[in-house]
Coordinates of N, CA and C in Angstrom, one line a residue:
M15 N 84.8 87.5 83.0 CA 84.9 88.6 83.9 C 86.2 89.3 83.7
L16 N 87.4 88.6 83.6 CA 88.6 89.2 83.4 C 88.7 89.9 82.1
F17 N 88.1 89.3 81.0 CA 88.1 89.9 79.7 C 87.3 91.2 79.8
R18 N 86.1 91.2 80.4 CA 85.3 92.4 80.5 C 86.1 93.5 81.3
S19 N 86.8 93.1 82.3 CA 87.6 94.0 83.1 C 88.7 94.7 82.2
L20 N 89.3 93.9 81.3 CA 90.3 94.4 80.4 C 89.8 95.5 79.5
V21 N 88.6 95.1 78.9 CA 88.0 96.1 78.0 C 87.6 97.3 78.7
H22 N 87.1 97.2 79.9 CA 86.7 98.4 80.7 C 87.9 99.3 81.0
Q23 N 89.0 98.6 81.3 CA 90.2 99.4 81.6 C 90.8 100.1 80.4
I24 N 90.7 99.5 79.2 CA 91.1 100.2 78.0 C 90.3 101.4 77.8
L25 N 89.0 101.2 77.9 CA 88.1 102.3 77.6 C 88.1 103.4 78.6
T26 N 88.6 103.1 79.8 CA 88.6 104.1 80.8 C 90.0 104.5 81.3
S27 N 91.0 104.2 80.4 CA 92.4 104.6 80.8 C 92.5 106.1 81.0
P28 N 93.2 106.5 82.0 CA 93.3 107.9 82.3 C 93.9 108.7 81.1
G29 N 93.2 109.9 80.9 CA 93.7 110.8 79.8 C 93.3 110.4 78.4
I30 N 92.5 109.4 78.3 CA 92.1 108.9 76.9 C 90.6 109.1 76.8
D31 N 90.1 109.8 75.9 CA 88.7 110.0 75.7 C 88.1 109.0 74.7
F32 N 87.7 107.8 75.3 CA 87.1 106.8 74.6 C 85.6 106.8 74.8
A33 N 85.1 107.9 75.4 CA 83.6 108.0 75.6 C 82.9 107.8 74.3
K34 N 81.8 107.1 74.3 CA 81.1 106.8 73.1 C 80.5 108.0 72.5
K35 N 80.8 108.3 71.3 CA 80.2 109.5 70.7 C 78.8 109.1 70.1
K36 N 78.1 110.2 69.7 CA 76.8 110.0 69.1 C 76.9 109.0 67.9
D37 N 76.0 108.1 67.8 CA 76.1 107.1 66.8 C 76.1 107.7 65.4
R38 N 77.1 107.3 64.6 CA 77.1 107.9 63.2 C 76.3 107.0 62.3
E39 N 76.1 107.5 61.1 CA 75.4 106.8 60.0 C 76.2 105.5 59.7
T40 N 75.5 104.5 59.1 CA 76.2 103.3 58.8 C 77.3 103.5 57.8
R41 N 77.3 104.5 57.0 CA 78.3 104.8 56.0 C 79.6 105.2 56.7
D42 N 79.6 105.6 58.0 CA 80.8 106.0 58.7 C 81.4 104.8 59.4
K43 N 80.8 103.6 59.4 CA 81.5 102.5 60.0 C 82.7 102.0 59.2
P44 N 83.7 101.4 59.8 CA 84.8 100.9 59.0 C 84.3 100.0 58.0
P45 N 84.9 100.0 56.8 CA 84.5 99.1 55.7 C 84.8 97.7 56.0
Y46 N 85.6 97.4 57.0 CA 85.9 96.0 57.3 C 85.0 95.5 58.5
S47 N 84.0 96.2 58.8 CA 83.1 95.8 59.9 C 82.4 94.5 59.5
R48 N 82.3 93.6 60.4 CA 81.7 92.3 60.2 C 80.2 92.4 59.9
E49 N 79.5 93.4 60.5 CA 78.1 93.5 60.3 C 77.7 93.8 58.9
R50 N 78.6 94.5 58.2 CA 78.3 95.0 56.9 C 78.8 94.1 55.8
N51 N 79.9 93.3 56.1 CA 80.6 92.7 55.0 C 80.9 91.2 55.4
R52 N 79.9 90.4 55.6 CA 80.0 89.0 55.9 C 80.6 88.3 54.7
G53 N 81.7 87.6 55.0 CA 82.3 86.8 53.9 C 83.2 87.6 53.0
W54 N 83.4 88.9 53.3 CA 84.2 89.8 52.4 C 85.6 89.9 53.1
K55 N 86.6 89.8 52.4 CA 88.0 89.9 52.9 C 88.2 91.3 53.5
E56 N 88.8 91.3 54.7 CA 89.0 92.6 55.3 C 90.2 93.3 54.7
P57 N 90.1 94.6 54.3 CA 91.3 95.3 53.8 C 92.2 95.7 55.0
H58 N 93.3 96.2 54.6 CA 94.3 96.7 55.6 C 93.6 97.8 56.4
P59 N 93.6 97.8 57.8 CA 92.9 98.8 58.6 C 93.4 100.2 58.3
Q60 N 94.7 100.4 58.0 CA 95.2 101.7 57.8 C 94.5 102.4 56.6
A61 N 94.0 101.6 55.7 CA 93.3 102.2 54.5 C 92.1 103.0 54.9
Y62 N 91.4 102.5 55.9 CA 90.2 103.3 56.3 C 90.5 104.4 57.3
W63 N 91.3 104.0 58.4 CA 91.5 105.0 59.4 C 92.4 106.2 59.0
A64 N 93.2 106.0 58.0 CA 94.0 107.1 57.5 C 93.1 108.2 56.9
K65 N 91.9 107.8 56.4 CA 91.0 108.8 55.8 C 90.2 109.6 56.8
L66 N 90.2 109.2 58.0 CA 89.4 109.9 59.0 C 90.2 111.2 59.5
N67 N 89.4 112.1 59.9 CA 89.9 113.3 60.6 C 90.7 112.8 61.9
P68 N 91.8 113.4 62.2 CA 92.6 112.9 63.4 C 91.7 112.9 64.7
K69 N 90.7 113.7 64.8 CA 89.9 113.7 66.0 C 89.0 112.5 66.0
E70 N 88.8 111.9 64.8 CA 87.9 110.7 64.7 C 88.6 109.4 65.0
R71 N 90.0 109.5 65.0 CA 90.7 108.2 65.1 C 90.8 107.8 66.5
R72 N 90.0 106.9 66.9 CA 90.0 106.4 68.3 C 90.5 104.9 68.1
S73 N 91.7 104.7 68.4 CA 92.3 103.4 68.2 C 93.3 103.0 69.2
V74 N 93.5 101.7 69.4 CA 94.5 101.1 70.3 C 95.5 100.3 69.5
L75 N 96.8 100.5 69.7 CA 97.8 99.7 69.0 C 98.5 98.8 70.0
I76 N 98.4 97.5 69.8 CA 99.1 96.5 70.7 C 100.3 96.0 69.9
V77 N 101.4 96.1 70.6 CA 102.7 95.6 70.0 C 103.1 94.3 70.6
Q78 N 103.3 93.3 69.7 CA 103.7 92.0 70.2 C 105.0 91.5 69.4
E79 N 105.8 90.7 70.1 CA 106.9 90.1 69.3 C 106.4 88.9 68.5
H80 N 105.5 88.1 69.1 CA 105.0 86.9 68.4 C 103.4 87.0 68.4
L81 N 102.8 86.2 67.5 CA 101.4 86.0 67.5 C 101.1 84.5 67.7
P82 N 101.2 84.0 68.9 CA 101.0 82.5 69.1 C 99.5 82.2 68.8
H83 N 99.3 80.9 68.4 CA 97.9 80.5 68.1 C 96.9 80.6 69.2
Y84 N 97.4 80.4 70.4 CA 96.4 80.4 71.6 C 95.9 81.8 71.9
R85 N 96.6 82.9 71.4 CA 96.1 84.2 71.6 C 95.2 84.8 70.5
V86 N 95.1 84.0 69.4 CA 94.3 84.5 68.3 C 92.8 84.7 68.7
P87 N 92.1 83.8 69.4 CA 90.8 84.0 69.9 C 90.6 85.3 70.8
F88 N 91.6 85.4 71.7 CA 91.6 86.6 72.6 C 91.6 87.9 71.8
F89 N 92.6 88.0 70.9 CA 92.7 89.3 70.1 C 91.5 89.5 69.2
Q90 N 91.0 88.5 68.7 CA 89.8 88.6 67.8 C 88.6 89.1 68.6
R91 N 88.4 88.5 69.8 CA 87.3 88.9 70.7 C 87.5 90.3 71.2
L92 N 88.7 90.7 71.5 CA 89.0 92.0 72.0 C 88.7 93.0 70.9
R93 N 89.1 92.7 69.7 CA 88.8 93.6 68.6 C 87.4 93.8 68.3
D94 N 86.6 92.7 68.4 CA 85.1 92.8 68.2 C 84.5 93.6 69.3
E95 N 84.9 93.4 70.5 CA 84.3 94.2 71.7 C 84.6 95.6 71.6
L96 N 85.9 96.0 71.3 CA 86.3 97.4 71.2 C 85.6 98.1 70.0
S97 N 85.4 97.3 68.9 CA 84.7 97.8 67.7 C 83.3 98.2 68.1
S98 N 82.6 97.5 69.0 CA 81.3 97.8 69.4 C 81.2 99.1 70.1
H99 N 82.4 99.6 70.6 CA 82.5 100.9 71.3 C 83.1 101.9 70.3
Q100 N 83.1 101.6 69.1 CA 83.7 102.5 68.0 C 85.2 102.8 68.3
V101 N 85.9 101.8 68.7 CA 87.3 101.9 68.9 C 88.0 100.8 68.1
C102 N 89.0 101.2 67.3 CA 89.7 100.3 66.4 C 90.9 99.7 67.1
L103 N 91.0 98.3 67.1 CA 92.2 97.7 67.7 C 93.1 97.3 66.5
R104 N 94.3 97.7 66.7 CA 95.4 97.4 65.7 C 96.4 96.5 66.4
L105 N 96.9 95.5 65.8 CA 97.8 94.5 66.4 C 99.0 94.4 65.5
V106 N 100.2 94.7 66.1 CA 101.5 94.6 65.4 C 102.3 93.4 65.9
F107 N 102.8 92.6 65.1 CA 103.6 91.4 65.5 C 104.8 91.2 64.5
S108 N 105.8 90.5 65.0 CA 106.9 90.2 64.1 C 106.7 88.9 63.4
P109 N 106.8 88.8 62.0 CA 106.5 87.6 61.3 C 107.6 86.6 61.5
Q110 N 108.7 86.9 62.1 CA 109.8 85.9 62.4 C 109.2 84.8 63.2
G111 N 109.5 83.6 62.9 CA 109.0 82.4 63.7 C 109.6 82.3 65.0
S112 N 109.0 81.5 65.9 CA 109.5 81.2 67.2 C 109.4 79.7 67.4
Q113 N 110.5 79.1 67.9 CA 110.5 77.7 68.2 C 109.7 77.3 69.3
S114 N 109.3 78.2 70.2 CA 108.6 77.9 71.4 C 107.1 78.1 71.2
H115 N 106.6 78.7 70.1 CA 105.2 79.0 69.9 C 104.8 78.5 68.5
L116 N 103.6 77.9 68.5 CA 102.9 77.6 67.2 C 102.3 78.9 66.7
P117 N 102.7 79.4 65.5 CA 102.2 80.7 65.1 C 100.7 80.7 64.8
G118 N 100.1 81.8 65.1 CA 98.7 82.0 64.7 C 98.6 83.0 63.5
T119 N 97.4 83.1 63.0 CA 97.2 84.1 61.9 C 95.9 84.9 62.2
L120 N 96.0 86.2 61.9 CA 94.8 87.1 61.9 C 95.0 88.0 60.6
P121 N 93.9 88.0 59.8 CA 94.1 88.8 58.5 C 94.3 90.3 58.7
W122 N 93.8 90.8 59.9 CA 93.9 92.2 60.1 C 95.2 92.6 60.9
A123 N 96.0 91.6 61.4 CA 97.2 92.0 62.1 C 98.3 92.5 61.2
E124 N 99.1 93.3 61.6 CA 100.1 94.0 60.8 C 101.5 93.5 61.1
P125 N 102.2 92.8 60.2 CA 103.5 92.3 60.5 C 104.6 93.3 60.3
V126 N 105.4 93.5 61.4 CA 106.6 94.4 61.4 C 107.7 93.6 61.9
P127 N 108.7 93.3 61.1 CA 109.8 92.5 61.6 C 110.7 93.2 62.7
I128 N 111.3 92.4 63.5 CA 112.3 92.9 64.5 C 113.7 92.6 64.0
R129 N 114.5 93.6 64.0 CA 115.9 93.5 63.6 C 116.7 93.5 64.9
W130 N 117.5 92.5 65.0 CA 118.2 92.3 66.3 C 119.7 92.7 66.1
C131 N 120.2 93.3 67.2 CA 121.6 93.6 67.3 C 122.1 93.2 68.6
G132 N 122.5 92.0 68.7 CA 122.9 91.4 70.0 C 121.6 91.1 70.8
P133 N 121.5 91.5 72.0 CA 120.3 91.3 72.8 C 119.2 92.3 72.6
L134 N 119.4 93.3 71.8 CA 118.4 94.4 71.6 C 117.7 94.2 70.2
G135 N 116.5 94.4 70.2 CA 115.7 94.3 69.0 C 115.0 95.6 68.7
W136 N 114.9 96.0 67.4 CA 114.2 97.2 67.0 C 113.1 96.8 66.1
Q137 N 111.9 97.1 66.5 CA 110.6 96.9 65.7 C 110.0 98.2 65.4
N138 N 110.1 98.7 64.2 CA 109.8 100.0 63.8 C 108.3 100.2 63.7
V139 N 107.6 100.4 64.8 CA 106.2 100.6 64.9 C 105.8 102.1 64.9
L140 N 106.8 103.0 64.9 CA 106.6 104.4 65.0 C 105.6 104.9 64.0
P141 N 105.8 104.5 62.7 CA 104.8 105.0 61.7 C 103.4 104.6 61.9
L142 N 103.2 103.4 62.5 CA 101.9 102.9 62.8 C 101.3 103.5 64.1
A143 N 102.1 104.1 64.9 CA 101.6 104.7 66.1 C 101.0 106.1 65.9
R144 N 101.2 106.7 64.7 CA 100.7 108.0 64.4 C 99.1 108.0 64.5
G145 N 98.6 108.9 65.2 CA 97.2 109.0 65.3 C 96.4 108.1 66.2
V146 N 97.1 107.1 66.9 CA 96.4 106.2 67.8 C 96.3 106.9 69.2
S147 N 95.4 106.4 69.9 CA 95.1 107.0 71.3 C 95.9 106.3 72.4
L148 N 96.1 105.0 72.2 CA 96.8 104.2 73.2 C 97.7 103.2 72.6
V149 N 99.0 103.1 73.0 CA 99.9 102.1 72.6 C 100.1 101.1 73.8
V150 N 99.9 99.8 73.6 CA 100.1 98.8 74.6 C 101.3 97.9 74.2
A151 N 102.3 97.8 75.1 CA 103.5 97.0 74.7 C 103.9 96.1 75.9
P152 N 104.6 95.0 75.6 CA 105.0 94.1 76.7 C 106.1 94.8 77.5
Q153 N 106.2 94.4 78.8 CA 107.2 94.9 79.6 C 108.5 94.1 79.4
E154 N 109.3 94.5 78.4 CA 110.5 93.9 78.1 C 111.6 94.9 77.8
S155 N 112.8 94.7 78.5 CA 113.9 95.7 78.3 C 114.6 95.5 77.0
K156 N 114.4 94.4 76.3 CA 115.1 94.1 75.1 C 114.6 94.8 73.9
Y157 N 113.4 95.4 74.0 CA 112.8 96.1 72.8 C 113.2 97.6 72.8
A158 N 114.1 98.0 71.9 CA 114.6 99.3 71.9 C 113.6 100.4 71.5
V159 N 112.5 100.0 70.9 CA 111.5 101.0 70.5 C 110.7 101.5 71.7
L160 N 110.6 100.8 72.8 CA 109.8 101.1 73.9 C 110.1 102.5 74.6
P161 N 111.4 102.8 74.9 CA 111.7 104.1 75.4 C 111.4 105.2 74.4
V162 N 111.6 104.9 73.1 CA 111.3 105.9 72.1 C 109.8 106.2 72.1
L163 N 108.9 105.2 72.2 CA 107.5 105.4 72.3 C 107.1 106.2 73.6
L164 N 107.8 105.9 74.7 CA 107.5 106.6 75.9 C 107.9 108.1 75.8
F165 N 109.1 108.3 75.2 CA 109.6 109.7 75.1 C 108.7 110.5 74.1
L166 N 108.3 110.0 73.0 CA 107.6 110.7 72.0 C 106.1 111.0 72.3
R167 N 105.6 110.3 73.3 CA 104.1 110.3 73.5 C 103.7 111.8 73.9
R168 N 104.5 112.5 74.5 CA 104.2 113.9 75.0 C 103.9 114.8 73.7
W169 N 104.6 114.5 72.7 CA 104.5 115.3 71.5 C 103.6 114.7 70.4
K170 N 103.5 113.4 70.4 CA 102.7 112.7 69.4 C 101.2 112.5 69.8
G171 N 101.0 112.6 71.1 CA 99.6 112.6 71.6 C 99.0 111.3 72.0
W172 N 99.8 110.2 71.9 CA 99.3 108.9 72.4 C 99.7 108.7 73.8
K173 N 98.9 107.8 74.5 CA 99.2 107.4 75.8 C 99.9 106.0 75.7
F174 N 100.7 105.7 76.7 CA 101.5 104.4 76.6 C 101.2 103.6 77.8
A175 N 101.0 102.3 77.6 CA 100.7 101.3 78.7 C 101.5 100.1 78.5
F176 N 102.0 99.5 79.6 CA 102.6 98.2 79.6 C 101.6 97.2 80.0
W177 N 101.9 95.9 79.5 CA 101.2 94.8 80.1 C 102.2 93.7 80.4
G178 N 102.1 93.0 81.5 CA 103.0 92.0 81.8 C 102.9 91.6 83.2
H179 N 104.0 91.0 83.8 CA 104.0 90.4 85.1 C 104.5 91.4 86.2
G180 N 105.0 92.6 85.7 CA 105.5 93.6 86.7 C 107.0 93.4 86.9
R181 N 107.5 92.2 86.9 CA 108.9 92.0 87.0 C 109.2 90.5 86.5
N182 N 110.4 90.2 86.2 CA 110.8 88.9 85.8 C 111.0 88.0 87.1
F183 N 110.0 87.1 87.3 CA 110.1 86.3 88.5 C 111.2 85.2 88.4
Q184 N 111.7 85.0 87.3 CA 112.8 84.0 87.1 C 114.1 84.6 86.7
A185 N 114.3 85.9 87.0 CA 115.5 86.6 86.7 C 116.7 86.0 87.5
V186 N 117.8 85.7 86.8 CA 119.0 85.2 87.5 C 119.6 86.3 88.3
H187 N 119.6 87.6 87.7 CA 120.2 88.7 88.4 C 119.1 89.8 88.5
P188 N 118.2 89.7 89.5 CA 117.1 90.6 89.7 C 117.5 92.1 89.9
H189 N 118.7 92.3 90.3 CA 119.2 93.7 90.5 C 120.2 94.1 89.4
G190 N 120.3 93.3 88.3 CA 121.2 93.6 87.2 C 120.7 94.8 86.4
P191 N 121.6 95.3 85.5 CA 121.2 96.4 84.6 C 119.9 96.3 83.9
A192 N 119.7 95.1 83.3 CA 118.5 94.9 82.5 C 117.2 95.1 83.3
E193 N 117.2 94.5 84.5 CA 116.0 94.6 85.4 C 115.9 96.0 85.9
L194 N 117.0 96.7 86.2 CA 116.9 98.1 86.7 C 116.4 99.0 85.6
W195 N 116.8 98.8 84.4 CA 116.3 99.6 83.2 C 114.8 99.3 83.0
K196 N 114.4 98.1 83.2 CA 113.0 97.7 83.0 C 112.1 98.4 84.1
R197 N 112.6 98.5 85.3 CA 111.9 99.1 86.4 C 111.8 100.6 86.1
F198 N 112.9 101.2 85.6 CA 112.9 102.6 85.3 C 111.8 103.0 84.3
L199 N 111.7 102.2 83.2 CA 110.7 102.4 82.2 C 109.3 102.1 82.7
S200 N 109.2 101.1 83.5 CA 107.8 100.7 84.0 C 107.1 101.7 84.8
R201 N 107.9 102.5 85.5 CA 107.3 103.6 86.4 C 106.9 104.8 85.6
R202 N 107.2 104.8 84.3 CA 107.0 106.0 83.5 C 105.8 105.8 82.5
A203 N 105.2 104.7 82.5 CA 104.0 104.4 81.7 C 102.8 105.2 82.2
D204 N 101.9 105.5 81.3 CA 100.6 106.1 81.7 C 99.6 105.2 82.4
W205 N 99.8 103.9 82.0 CA 98.8 102.9 82.5 C 99.5 101.6 82.5
W206 N 98.9 100.7 83.3 CA 99.4 99.3 83.4 C 98.3 98.3 83.3
F207 N 98.5 97.2 82.6 CA 97.6 96.0 82.5 C 98.4 94.8 83.1
A208 N 98.2 94.5 84.3 CA 98.9 93.4 85.0 C 98.1 92.1 84.7
Y209 N 98.9 91.0 84.6 CA 98.3 89.7 84.2 C 97.4 89.2 85.3
N210 N 97.7 89.4 86.6 CA 97.0 88.8 87.7 C 97.3 89.6 89.0
A211 N 96.7 89.1 90.1 CA 96.9 89.9 91.3 C 98.4 89.9 91.8
L212 N 99.1 88.9 91.6 CA 100.5 88.9 91.9 C 101.3 89.9 91.1
S213 N 100.9 89.9 89.8 CA 101.6 90.9 88.9 C 101.2 92.3 89.3
A214 N 100.0 92.6 89.7 CA 99.5 93.9 90.1 C 100.3 94.3 91.4
Q215 N 100.6 93.4 92.3 CA 101.4 93.7 93.5 C 102.8 94.0 93.1
A216 N 103.4 93.3 92.1 CA 104.7 93.6 91.6 C 104.8 95.0 91.0
V217 N 103.7 95.4 90.3 CA 103.7 96.8 89.7 C 103.7 97.8 90.8
R218 N 102.9 97.6 91.8 CA 102.8 98.5 92.9 C 104.2 98.7 93.6
Q219 N 104.9 97.6 93.7 CA 106.2 97.6 94.3 C 107.2 98.4 93.5
L220 N 107.0 98.5 92.2 CA 107.8 99.3 91.4 C 107.7 100.8 91.7
G221 N 106.6 101.1 92.3 CA 106.3 102.5 92.6 C 105.2 103.1 91.7
F222 N 104.6 102.3 90.9 CA 103.5 102.7 90.1 C 102.2 102.9 90.9
P223 N 101.6 104.1 90.9 CA 100.4 104.3 91.8 C 99.2 103.5 91.4
D224 N 98.4 103.2 92.4 CA 97.1 102.6 92.1 C 96.2 103.6 91.4
A225 N 95.2 103.0 90.6 CA 94.3 103.8 89.9 C 93.4 104.6 90.9

């Protein structure tokens, strides 16, 4: 039920036309579609979507720092479900390892390293965001690319959504500069995907309006 709700929210996010178009011929399906190419290695998704007219590019870009093994089934199922609605899911993650997570693998995920300068990290996903309809990123103040994605969306045409807990429930300094900056950014997203009811309440307390 929660998974179906997430898919429904993505497809009905405000300002994004994910309405199912008239079915195209089989030749217009992505060449990495499972139905057509069982057992065939999937090519890089950008190879297909870059050939489409910009008006045909209906895609969601999810930005992650890590790709832990326990999230692999979730992302694969989400990709398959969105593909059935003719929406391409693209996933970006940093290939740098994490001591706290067992890394997972997805042949279609796109590795983009994070370059750290003290507590701030830069993950250059801007070239990959061109032409997408929706960018979804974690609610983290340490990612320097997030305010850039928020700022550029008015000119580049994508919508921006956060997903997360709404706030850091374990923050040592809940009113410190990092948390205040996070709240400032969180109120300016176009949409929110909260993890649970408690997270949704935290998002409302930020001042983000209900749908």
